[in-house]
Every structure is written in C-alpha cells, then in structure tokens.
Amino acid sequence: MAGHAMELTHQAHLAMWVGAGFRMPLMIGISGYLLNVIRTRHDPPERIFGRYANRILLPWMVALLIYILVSGWTVSWTLPIELLLRPPFHLWYIPVLFFLILVTRLVPFSPLQLLAVGTPISLAIMYSFGLGHGAIGDSLLSPDNRFLRFPVYFFFGMLVAERGLPSRYLGVVLLTGALGMIWWSTLQGSDNDLAFVPARLLMCLGLIALLPRLSALRLSFAPLNALGRDSLFFYL
C-alpha cells in the first residue's frame, strides 16, 4: 500500500526503487509458499471455485467495478475480456494469482518440475518485454505480460515450502539476496536492461528462500494481525 501511494505521488527516490523491485515478486512468492498444493489438486472444482470466489474473486470484482466507475472506462462488449487479460493498475494481481493456482491444479507436476518449466518462460518474457507492465501483442486476446513473467517466483515459493531452508544454505541465501539488492540499488536511473533481470532475480529469490525462517517467527501485534487477516481487502 505504501509502494502504491508513492507511485501515485510520483516519488522516485531509492527506497521507492528498491521496494518496487521486490514488492510484487515477493507477494507472488508468498502466495506460492502458502498454497496448499494437495488440497488445490484434489478438492472438487465446485469447492475450489467456491472457496476462491468468496475469498478472492468477489472482492476483486467489486474493486474492479468501483475502479471502472471512478476511472470513466468506456463500456463495450470487449470490456470483460480486457479487464480479465489486461487488468488496470494494481488489479492485475488477482487474475495472475488465480491463473497460477489453476496451472498448479491442472498440471500435475511437482514444484521442482513446475519451476523447471516456468523459469525459461518467465526469463523469455522478462528479456523480450522488460520488467515493465504491458500486453504481449496487440490483439484483443493479448494477455498482460505478468501472467507469464511471475511463474518463476510462484513456483519457487512452492518449492521452498516443500523443501524448506536447510541451515547450511542460510548464509548462501542471505549473501545472494544482499548482493541482488545492492546490484538492483545501483541500477536506479540506468538503461542497462540486461542487468535488471539477474539483479531482480537474485534479490527476490533470495527473499523468497528466507520464507521458512520468517514464517517460524511468532510475533503478535494486534493491528498488524488485523491487517494480515484482511490483507486482500486493504490491498484492493
């Protein structure tokens, strides 16, 4: 929320640059880490859609309707397709997340196999279209590139949840994440597109790899807990 507020006020200092670099990849990684893969693959379709309809899809549709009304979008028969494949501003997150959940359900691969398939796809999109937002193509059915840019983080989060973080790798993960963040910090204002991808990957994958350690912390702060329970509402 702080990051989006900074974007709306067009702030461009280092904190904004670093935060924007890891914010959404980390959220996608956390979503993959927290996904119950067994339940996602074995629950009947009506239970899957019922659960996500109430928790994710319905709040998203309400927020989307409000956004359309206040933004003055032109209503036409193509609008539902455009909103689903190329959602505006921050509302892309829910369709992308639900797409990745459906892929996990429909493709019976292990997290490692999904990561092996998703990584080259994500890298191809990153190097072909950059790290900015935009559609892949110019047709009505051209999706936002984030549908195919973020699988590497989601499936890596699933892999980390499955295998954890052995203590012997903690130092390597900390060093990788720190080097990635330092490298990313030096790229502010740069036009070196080739460096953006590896720097961001090192930073974000290092942070996602730390999730088992972070989830083991048991900190209780009532206002933060309340935000966490209703995080989707506040985000939307």
PDB file of C-alpha atoms in Angstrom:
ATOM      1  CA  MET A   1       0.000   0.000   0.000  1.00  0.00           C
ATOM      2  CA  ALA A   2       2.877   2.345   0.820  1.00  0.00           C
ATOM      3  CA  GLY A   3       4.505   1.495  -2.501  1.00  0.00           C
ATOM      4  CA  HIS A   4       1.378   2.277  -4.499  1.00  0.00           C
ATOM      5  CA  ALA A   5       0.913   5.536  -2.584  1.00  0.00           C
ATOM      6  CA  MET A   6       4.482   6.516  -3.509  1.00  0.00           C
ATOM      7  CA  GLU A   7       3.811   5.671  -7.144  1.00  0.00           C
ATOM      8  CA  LEU A   8       0.679   7.819  -7.213  1.00  0.00           C
ATOM      9  CA  THR A   9       2.636  10.793  -5.859  1.00  0.00           C
ATOM     10  CA  HIS A  10       5.445  10.156  -8.385  1.00  0.00           C
ATOM     11  CA  GLN A  11       8.204   9.741  -5.825  1.00  0.00           C
ATOM     12  CA  ALA A  12      11.446   8.489  -7.332  1.00  0.00           C
ATOM     13  CA  HIS A  13      13.999   8.023  -4.524  1.00  0.00           C
ATOM     14  CA  LEU A  14      15.989   4.879  -3.752  1.00  0.00           C
ATOM     15  CA  ALA A  15      13.502   3.405  -1.263  1.00  0.00           C
ATOM     16  CA  MET A  16      10.789   3.502  -3.927  1.00  0.00           C
ATOM     17  CA  TRP A  17      13.082   1.851  -6.475  1.00  0.00           C
ATOM     18  CA  VAL A  18      14.157  -0.992  -4.163  1.00  0.00           C
ATOM     19  CA  GLY A  19      10.654  -1.556  -2.816  1.00  0.00           C
ATOM     20  CA  ALA A  20       9.146  -1.699  -6.285  1.00  0.00           C
ATOM     21  CA  GLY A  21      11.851  -4.192  -7.228  1.00  0.00           C
ATOM     22  CA  PHE A  22      10.900  -6.886  -4.730  1.00  0.00           C
ATOM     23  CA  ARG A  23       7.357  -5.972  -3.639  1.00  0.00           C
ATOM     24  CA  MET A  24       5.188  -7.914  -6.092  1.00  0.00           C
ATOM     25  CA  PRO A  25       7.597 -10.807  -6.810  1.00  0.00           C
ATOM     26  CA  LEU A  26       7.745 -11.380  -3.055  1.00  0.00           C
ATOM     27  CA  MET A  27       3.938 -11.288  -2.763  1.00  0.00           C
ATOM     28  CA  ILE A  28       3.662 -13.827  -5.588  1.00  0.00           C
ATOM     29  CA  GLY A  29       6.338 -15.962  -3.915  1.00  0.00           C
ATOM     30  CA  ILE A  30       4.494 -15.834  -0.580  1.00  0.00           C
ATOM     31  CA  SER A  31       1.288 -16.892  -2.352  1.00  0.00           C
ATOM     32  CA  GLY A  32       3.065 -19.918  -3.824  1.00  0.00           C
ATOM     33  CA  TYR A  33       4.651 -20.695  -0.465  1.00  0.00           C
ATOM     34  CA  LEU A  34       1.282 -20.649   1.314  1.00  0.00           C
ATOM     35  CA  LEU A  35      -0.660 -22.560  -1.349  1.00  0.00           C
ATOM     36  CA  ASN A  36      -1.957 -25.944  -0.191  1.00  0.00           C
ATOM     37  CA  VAL A  37      -0.979 -27.904  -3.303  1.00  0.00           C
ATOM     38  CA  ILE A  38      -2.580 -31.204  -2.264  1.00  0.00           C
ATOM     39  CA  ARG A  39      -5.930 -29.586  -1.478  1.00  0.00           C
ATOM     40  CA  THR A  40      -5.779 -27.471  -4.636  1.00  0.00           C
ATOM     41  CA  ARG A  41      -5.340 -30.594  -6.773  1.00  0.00           C
ATOM     42  CA  HIS A  42      -7.761 -32.937  -5.023  1.00  0.00           C
ATOM     43  CA  ASP A  43     -10.730 -30.783  -3.990  1.00  0.00           C
ATOM     44  CA  PRO A  44     -13.675 -30.967  -6.425  1.00  0.00           C
ATOM     45  CA  PRO A  45     -13.955 -27.978  -8.786  1.00  0.00           C
ATOM     46  CA  GLU A  46     -17.046 -26.565  -7.084  1.00  0.00           C
ATOM     47  CA  ARG A  47     -15.233 -26.439  -3.747  1.00  0.00           C
ATOM     48  CA  ILE A  48     -12.173 -24.797  -5.302  1.00  0.00           C
ATOM     49  CA  PHE A  49     -14.184 -22.113  -7.066  1.00  0.00           C
ATOM     50  CA  GLY A  50     -16.482 -21.670  -4.082  1.00  0.00           C
ATOM     51  CA  ARG A  51     -13.574 -21.027  -1.752  1.00  0.00           C
ATOM     52  CA  TYR A  52     -11.755 -18.639  -4.056  1.00  0.00           C
ATOM     53  CA  ALA A  53     -14.957 -16.926  -5.196  1.00  0.00           C
ATOM     54  CA  ASN A  54     -15.668 -15.741  -1.666  1.00  0.00           C
ATOM     55  CA  ARG A  55     -12.092 -15.009  -0.639  1.00  0.00           C
ATOM     56  CA  ILE A  56     -10.590 -13.604  -3.843  1.00  0.00           C
ATOM     57  CA  LEU A  57     -12.783 -13.280  -6.915  1.00  0.00           C
ATOM     58  CA  LEU A  58     -15.814 -11.499  -5.448  1.00  0.00           C
ATOM     59  CA  PRO A  59     -13.770  -8.807  -3.616  1.00  0.00           C
ATOM     60  CA  TRP A  60     -11.733  -8.319  -6.800  1.00  0.00           C
ATOM     61  CA  MET A  61     -14.849  -7.869  -8.934  1.00  0.00           C
ATOM     62  CA  VAL A  62     -16.264  -5.302  -6.506  1.00  0.00           C
ATOM     63  CA  ALA A  63     -12.982  -3.355  -6.501  1.00  0.00           C
ATOM     64  CA  LEU A  64     -12.841  -3.602 -10.292  1.00  0.00           C
ATOM     65  CA  LEU A  65     -16.372  -2.237 -10.652  1.00  0.00           C
ATOM     66  CA  ILE A  66     -15.538   0.720  -8.416  1.00  0.00           C
ATOM     67  CA  TYR A  67     -12.353   1.356 -10.396  1.00  0.00           C
ATOM     68  CA  ILE A  68     -14.285   1.332 -13.686  1.00  0.00           C
ATOM     69  CA  LEU A  69     -16.873   3.781 -12.359  1.00  0.00           C
ATOM     70  CA  VAL A  70     -14.376   6.280 -10.956  1.00  0.00           C
ATOM     71  CA  SER A  71     -11.994   5.996 -13.915  1.00  0.00           C
ATOM     72  CA  GLY A  72     -14.619   6.506 -16.606  1.00  0.00           C
ATOM     73  CA  TRP A  73     -13.820   3.437 -18.687  1.00  0.00           C
ATOM     74  CA  THR A  74     -15.782   3.058 -21.916  1.00  0.00           C
ATOM     75  CA  VAL A  75     -18.236   0.170 -21.629  1.00  0.00           C
ATOM     76  CA  SER A  76     -18.308  -2.219 -24.611  1.00  0.00           C
ATOM     77  CA  TRP A  77     -18.626  -5.937 -25.290  1.00  0.00           C
ATOM     78  CA  THR A  78     -14.823  -6.268 -25.170  1.00  0.00           C
ATOM     79  CA  LEU A  79     -14.520  -4.749 -21.690  1.00  0.00           C
ATOM     80  CA  PRO A  80     -14.790  -8.041 -19.705  1.00  0.00           C
ATOM     81  CA  ILE A  81     -12.029  -9.594 -21.843  1.00  0.00           C
ATOM     82  CA  GLU A  82      -9.812  -6.541 -21.463  1.00  0.00           C
ATOM     83  CA  LEU A  83     -10.321  -6.407 -17.704  1.00  0.00           C
ATOM     84  CA  LEU A  84      -9.554 -10.098 -17.306  1.00  0.00           C
ATOM     85  CA  LEU A  85      -6.485 -10.259 -19.547  1.00  0.00           C
ATOM     86  CA  ARG A  86      -5.145  -6.725 -19.001  1.00  0.00           C
ATOM     87  CA  PRO A  87      -6.429  -5.522 -15.612  1.00  0.00           C
ATOM     88  CA  PRO A  88      -5.712  -1.878 -14.688  1.00  0.00           C
ATOM     89  CA  PHE A  89      -3.234  -0.587 -12.098  1.00  0.00           C
ATOM     90  CA  HIS A  90      -2.936  -2.896  -9.050  1.00  0.00           C
ATOM     91  CA  LEU A  91      -5.921  -5.082 -10.001  1.00  0.00           C
ATOM     92  CA  TRP A  92      -3.748  -7.400 -12.131  1.00  0.00           C
ATOM     93  CA  TYR A  93      -2.625  -9.351  -9.075  1.00  0.00           C
ATOM     94  CA  ILE A  94      -5.807 -11.408  -8.557  1.00  0.00           C
ATOM     95  CA  PRO A  95      -6.172 -12.696 -12.166  1.00  0.00           C
ATOM     96  CA  VAL A  96      -2.465 -13.566 -12.279  1.00  0.00           C
ATOM     97  CA  LEU A  97      -2.649 -15.320  -8.902  1.00  0.00           C
ATOM     98  CA  PHE A  98      -5.770 -17.275  -9.885  1.00  0.00           C
ATOM     99  CA  PHE A  99      -4.148 -18.233 -13.214  1.00  0.00           C
ATOM    100  CA  LEU A 100      -1.128 -19.659 -11.373  1.00  0.00           C
ATOM    101  CA  ILE A 101      -3.397 -21.559  -8.973  1.00  0.00           C
ATOM    102  CA  LEU A 102      -5.253 -23.073 -11.943  1.00  0.00           C
ATOM    103  CA  VAL A 103      -1.964 -24.055 -13.594  1.00  0.00           C
ATOM    104  CA  THR A 104      -0.933 -25.790 -10.372  1.00  0.00           C
ATOM    105  CA  ARG A 105      -4.222 -27.690 -10.321  1.00  0.00           C
ATOM    106  CA  LEU A 106      -4.274 -28.669 -13.989  1.00  0.00           C
ATOM    107  CA  VAL A 107      -0.585 -29.536 -14.485  1.00  0.00           C
ATOM    108  CA  PRO A 108       0.263 -32.497 -12.203  1.00  0.00           C
ATOM    109  CA  PHE A 109       3.961 -31.687 -11.876  1.00  0.00           C
ATOM    110  CA  SER A 110       5.981 -31.401  -8.697  1.00  0.00           C
ATOM    111  CA  PRO A 111       7.009 -27.879  -7.598  1.00  0.00           C
ATOM    112  CA  LEU A 112      10.511 -28.538  -8.950  1.00  0.00           C
ATOM    113  CA  GLN A 113       9.149 -29.605 -12.333  1.00  0.00           C
ATOM    114  CA  LEU A 114       6.805 -26.618 -12.476  1.00  0.00           C
ATOM    115  CA  LEU A 115       9.750 -24.346 -11.653  1.00  0.00           C
ATOM    116  CA  ALA A 116      11.837 -26.008 -14.377  1.00  0.00           C
ATOM    117  CA  VAL A 117       9.094 -25.290 -16.930  1.00  0.00           C
ATOM    118  CA  GLY A 118       8.102 -21.864 -15.626  1.00  0.00           C
ATOM    119  CA  THR A 119      11.599 -20.386 -15.283  1.00  0.00           C
ATOM    120  CA  PRO A 120      12.530 -20.292 -19.005  1.00  0.00           C
ATOM    121  CA  ILE A 121       9.081 -18.910 -19.824  1.00  0.00           C
ATOM    122  CA  SER A 122       9.480 -16.136 -17.235  1.00  0.00           C
ATOM    123  CA  LEU A 123      13.009 -15.346 -18.404  1.00  0.00           C
ATOM    124  CA  ALA A 124      11.911 -15.198 -22.040  1.00  0.00           C
ATOM    125  CA  ILE A 125       9.160 -12.728 -21.167  1.00  0.00           C
ATOM    126  CA  MET A 126      11.469 -10.624 -18.977  1.00  0.00           C
ATOM    127  CA  TYR A 127      14.143 -10.342 -21.676  1.00  0.00           C
ATOM    128  CA  SER A 128      11.653  -9.883 -24.526  1.00  0.00           C
ATOM    129  CA  PHE A 129       9.355  -7.323 -22.894  1.00  0.00           C
ATOM    130  CA  GLY A 130      11.443  -5.981 -19.991  1.00  0.00           C
ATOM    131  CA  LEU A 131      10.249  -5.636 -16.403  1.00  0.00           C
ATOM    132  CA  GLY A 132       7.636  -3.021 -17.195  1.00  0.00           C
ATOM    133  CA  HIS A 133       3.939  -3.734 -17.447  1.00  0.00           C
ATOM    134  CA  GLY A 134       2.250  -4.243 -20.781  1.00  0.00           C
ATOM    135  CA  ALA A 135       0.448  -6.645 -23.066  1.00  0.00           C
ATOM    136  CA  ILE A 136       2.089  -9.406 -25.069  1.00  0.00           C
ATOM    137  CA  GLY A 137       0.894  -8.362 -28.507  1.00  0.00           C
ATOM    138  CA  ASP A 138      -1.759  -6.030 -29.847  1.00  0.00           C
ATOM    139  CA  SER A 139      -4.815  -8.260 -30.249  1.00  0.00           C
ATOM    140  CA  LEU A 140      -7.897  -8.407 -28.042  1.00  0.00           C
ATOM    141  CA  LEU A 141      -6.684 -11.693 -26.532  1.00  0.00           C
ATOM    142  CA  SER A 142      -3.162 -10.484 -25.788  1.00  0.00           C
ATOM    143  CA  PRO A 143      -2.564 -11.005 -22.043  1.00  0.00           C
ATOM    144  CA  ASP A 144      -0.645  -8.795 -19.648  1.00  0.00           C
ATOM    145  CA  ASN A 145       2.964  -9.993 -19.578  1.00  0.00           C
ATOM    146  CA  ARG A 146       2.749 -10.564 -15.815  1.00  0.00           C
ATOM    147  CA  PHE A 147       0.734 -13.752 -16.405  1.00  0.00           C
ATOM    148  CA  LEU A 148       3.943 -15.265 -17.810  1.00  0.00           C
ATOM    149  CA  ARG A 149       6.564 -13.134 -16.047  1.00  0.00           C
ATOM    150  CA  PHE A 150       5.782 -14.199 -12.469  1.00  0.00           C
ATOM    151  CA  PRO A 151       5.576 -18.051 -12.562  1.00  0.00           C
ATOM    152  CA  VAL A 152       9.242 -18.328 -11.565  1.00  0.00           C
ATOM    153  CA  TYR A 153       8.508 -16.651  -8.214  1.00  0.00           C
ATOM    154  CA  PHE A 154       5.263 -18.540  -7.559  1.00  0.00           C
ATOM    155  CA  PHE A 155       6.698 -21.984  -8.262  1.00  0.00           C
ATOM    156  CA  PHE A 156       9.902 -21.189  -6.381  1.00  0.00           C
ATOM    157  CA  GLY A 157       7.754 -20.317  -3.370  1.00  0.00           C
ATOM    158  CA  MET A 158       6.034 -23.711  -3.712  1.00  0.00           C
ATOM    159  CA  LEU A 159       9.429 -25.436  -3.883  1.00  0.00           C
ATOM    160  CA  VAL A 160      10.674 -23.610  -0.773  1.00  0.00           C
ATOM    161  CA  ALA A 161       7.507 -24.652   1.097  1.00  0.00           C
ATOM    162  CA  GLU A 162       8.116 -28.280   0.100  1.00  0.00           C
ATOM    163  CA  ARG A 163      11.832 -28.435   0.902  1.00  0.00           C
ATOM    164  CA  GLY A 164      12.408 -25.716   3.483  1.00  0.00           C
ATOM    165  CA  LEU A 165      15.722 -23.934   4.007  1.00  0.00           C
ATOM    166  CA  PRO A 166      18.457 -26.159   5.500  1.00  0.00           C
ATOM    167  CA  SER A 167      20.737 -24.290   7.876  1.00  0.00           C
ATOM    168  CA  ARG A 168      23.796 -24.981   5.714  1.00  0.00           C
ATOM    169  CA  TYR A 169      22.286 -22.849   2.926  1.00  0.00           C
ATOM    170  CA  LEU A 170      21.249 -19.886   5.069  1.00  0.00           C
ATOM    171  CA  GLY A 171      24.496 -17.971   4.548  1.00  0.00           C
ATOM    172  CA  VAL A 172      24.376 -18.503   0.787  1.00  0.00           C
ATOM    173  CA  VAL A 173      20.759 -17.305   0.628  1.00  0.00           C
ATOM    174  CA  LEU A 174      21.491 -14.200   2.719  1.00  0.00           C
ATOM    175  CA  LEU A 175      24.514 -13.365   0.565  1.00  0.00           C
ATOM    176  CA  THR A 176      22.561 -13.916  -2.661  1.00  0.00           C
ATOM    177  CA  GLY A 177      19.668 -11.714  -1.565  1.00  0.00           C
ATOM    178  CA  ALA A 178      22.011  -8.981  -0.303  1.00  0.00           C
ATOM    179  CA  LEU A 179      24.086  -8.964  -3.493  1.00  0.00           C
ATOM    180  CA  GLY A 180      20.926  -8.832  -5.584  1.00  0.00           C
ATOM    181  CA  MET A 181      19.547  -5.909  -3.577  1.00  0.00           C
ATOM    182  CA  ILE A 182      22.831  -3.982  -3.777  1.00  0.00           C
ATOM    183  CA  TRP A 183      23.087  -4.648  -7.513  1.00  0.00           C
ATOM    184  CA  TRP A 184      19.458  -3.603  -8.043  1.00  0.00           C
ATOM    185  CA  SER A 185      20.049  -0.428  -5.986  1.00  0.00           C
ATOM    186  CA  THR A 186      22.895   0.605  -8.297  1.00  0.00           C
ATOM    187  CA  LEU A 187      20.643   0.306 -11.348  1.00  0.00           C
ATOM    188  CA  GLN A 188      18.310   3.164 -10.415  1.00  0.00           C
ATOM    189  CA  GLY A 189      18.120   5.520 -13.381  1.00  0.00           C
ATOM    190  CA  SER A 190      20.120   3.108 -15.538  1.00  0.00           C
ATOM    191  CA  ASP A 191      19.119   1.938 -19.006  1.00  0.00           C
ATOM    192  CA  ASN A 192      21.072  -1.330 -18.681  1.00  0.00           C
ATOM    193  CA  ASP A 193      18.102  -3.620 -19.359  1.00  0.00           C
ATOM    194  CA  LEU A 194      20.279  -6.749 -19.444  1.00  0.00           C
ATOM    195  CA  ALA A 195      21.271  -6.220 -15.787  1.00  0.00           C
ATOM    196  CA  PHE A 196      17.744  -5.645 -14.487  1.00  0.00           C
ATOM    197  CA  VAL A 197      16.661  -9.285 -14.808  1.00  0.00           C
ATOM    198  CA  PRO A 198      19.513 -11.064 -12.953  1.00  0.00           C
ATOM    199  CA  ALA A 199      19.684  -8.378 -10.251  1.00  0.00           C
ATOM    200  CA  ARG A 200      15.983  -8.614  -9.540  1.00  0.00           C
ATOM    201  CA  LEU A 201      16.010 -12.415  -9.635  1.00  0.00           C
ATOM    202  CA  LEU A 202      18.855 -12.653  -7.121  1.00  0.00           C
ATOM    203  CA  MET A 203      17.163 -10.178  -4.775  1.00  0.00           C
ATOM    204  CA  CYS A 204      13.668 -11.672  -4.971  1.00  0.00           C
ATOM    205  CA  LEU A 205      14.568 -15.366  -4.995  1.00  0.00           C
ATOM    206  CA  GLY A 206      16.856 -14.747  -2.021  1.00  0.00           C
ATOM    207  CA  LEU A 207      13.988 -13.149  -0.092  1.00  0.00           C
ATOM    208  CA  ILE A 208      11.557 -15.932  -1.039  1.00  0.00           C
ATOM    209  CA  ALA A 209      14.075 -18.553   0.096  1.00  0.00           C
ATOM    210  CA  LEU A 210      14.019 -16.968   3.576  1.00  0.00           C
ATOM    211  CA  LEU A 211      10.263 -17.542   3.997  1.00  0.00           C
ATOM    212  CA  PRO A 212      10.648 -20.738   6.117  1.00  0.00           C
ATOM    213  CA  ARG A 213      12.792 -18.777   8.577  1.00  0.00           C
ATOM    214  CA  LEU A 214      10.435 -15.808   8.593  1.00  0.00           C
ATOM    215  CA  SER A 215       7.336 -17.978   8.997  1.00  0.00           C
ATOM    216  CA  ALA A 216       8.909 -19.605  12.058  1.00  0.00           C
ATOM    217  CA  LEU A 217       8.853 -16.257  13.868  1.00  0.00           C
ATOM    218  CA  ARG A 218       5.866 -15.881  16.165  1.00  0.00           C
ATOM    219  CA  LEU A 219       5.275 -12.177  16.602  1.00  0.00           C
ATOM    220  CA  SER A 220       1.931 -10.867  17.821  1.00  0.00           C
ATOM    221  CA  PHE A 221       0.863  -7.270  17.242  1.00  0.00           C
ATOM    222  CA  ALA A 222      -2.918  -6.856  17.137  1.00  0.00           C
ATOM    223  CA  PRO A 223      -3.194  -4.045  14.499  1.00  0.00           C
ATOM    224  CA  LEU A 224      -0.782  -5.882  12.191  1.00  0.00           C
ATOM    225  CA  ASN A 225      -2.638  -9.157  12.724  1.00  0.00           C
ATOM    226  CA  ALA A 226      -5.893  -7.449  11.751  1.00  0.00           C
ATOM    227  CA  LEU A 227      -4.303  -6.099   8.567  1.00  0.00           C
ATOM    228  CA  GLY A 228      -2.965  -9.560   7.803  1.00  0.00           C
ATOM    229  CA  ARG A 229      -6.320 -11.276   8.175  1.00  0.00           C
ATOM    230  CA  ASP A 230      -7.975  -8.768   5.826  1.00  0.00           C
ATOM    231  CA  SER A 231      -4.921  -8.039   3.688  1.00  0.00           C
ATOM    232  CA  LEU A 232      -6.729  -8.592   0.394  1.00  0.00           C
ATOM    233  CA  PHE A 233      -9.433  -6.082   1.329  1.00  0.00           C
ATOM    234  CA  PHE A 234      -6.851  -3.423   2.234  1.00  0.00           C
ATOM    235  CA  TYR A 235      -4.811  -4.146  -0.872  1.00  0.00           C
ATOM    236  CA  LEU A 236      -7.784  -3.837  -3.205  1.00  0.00           C
TER     237      LEU A 236
END
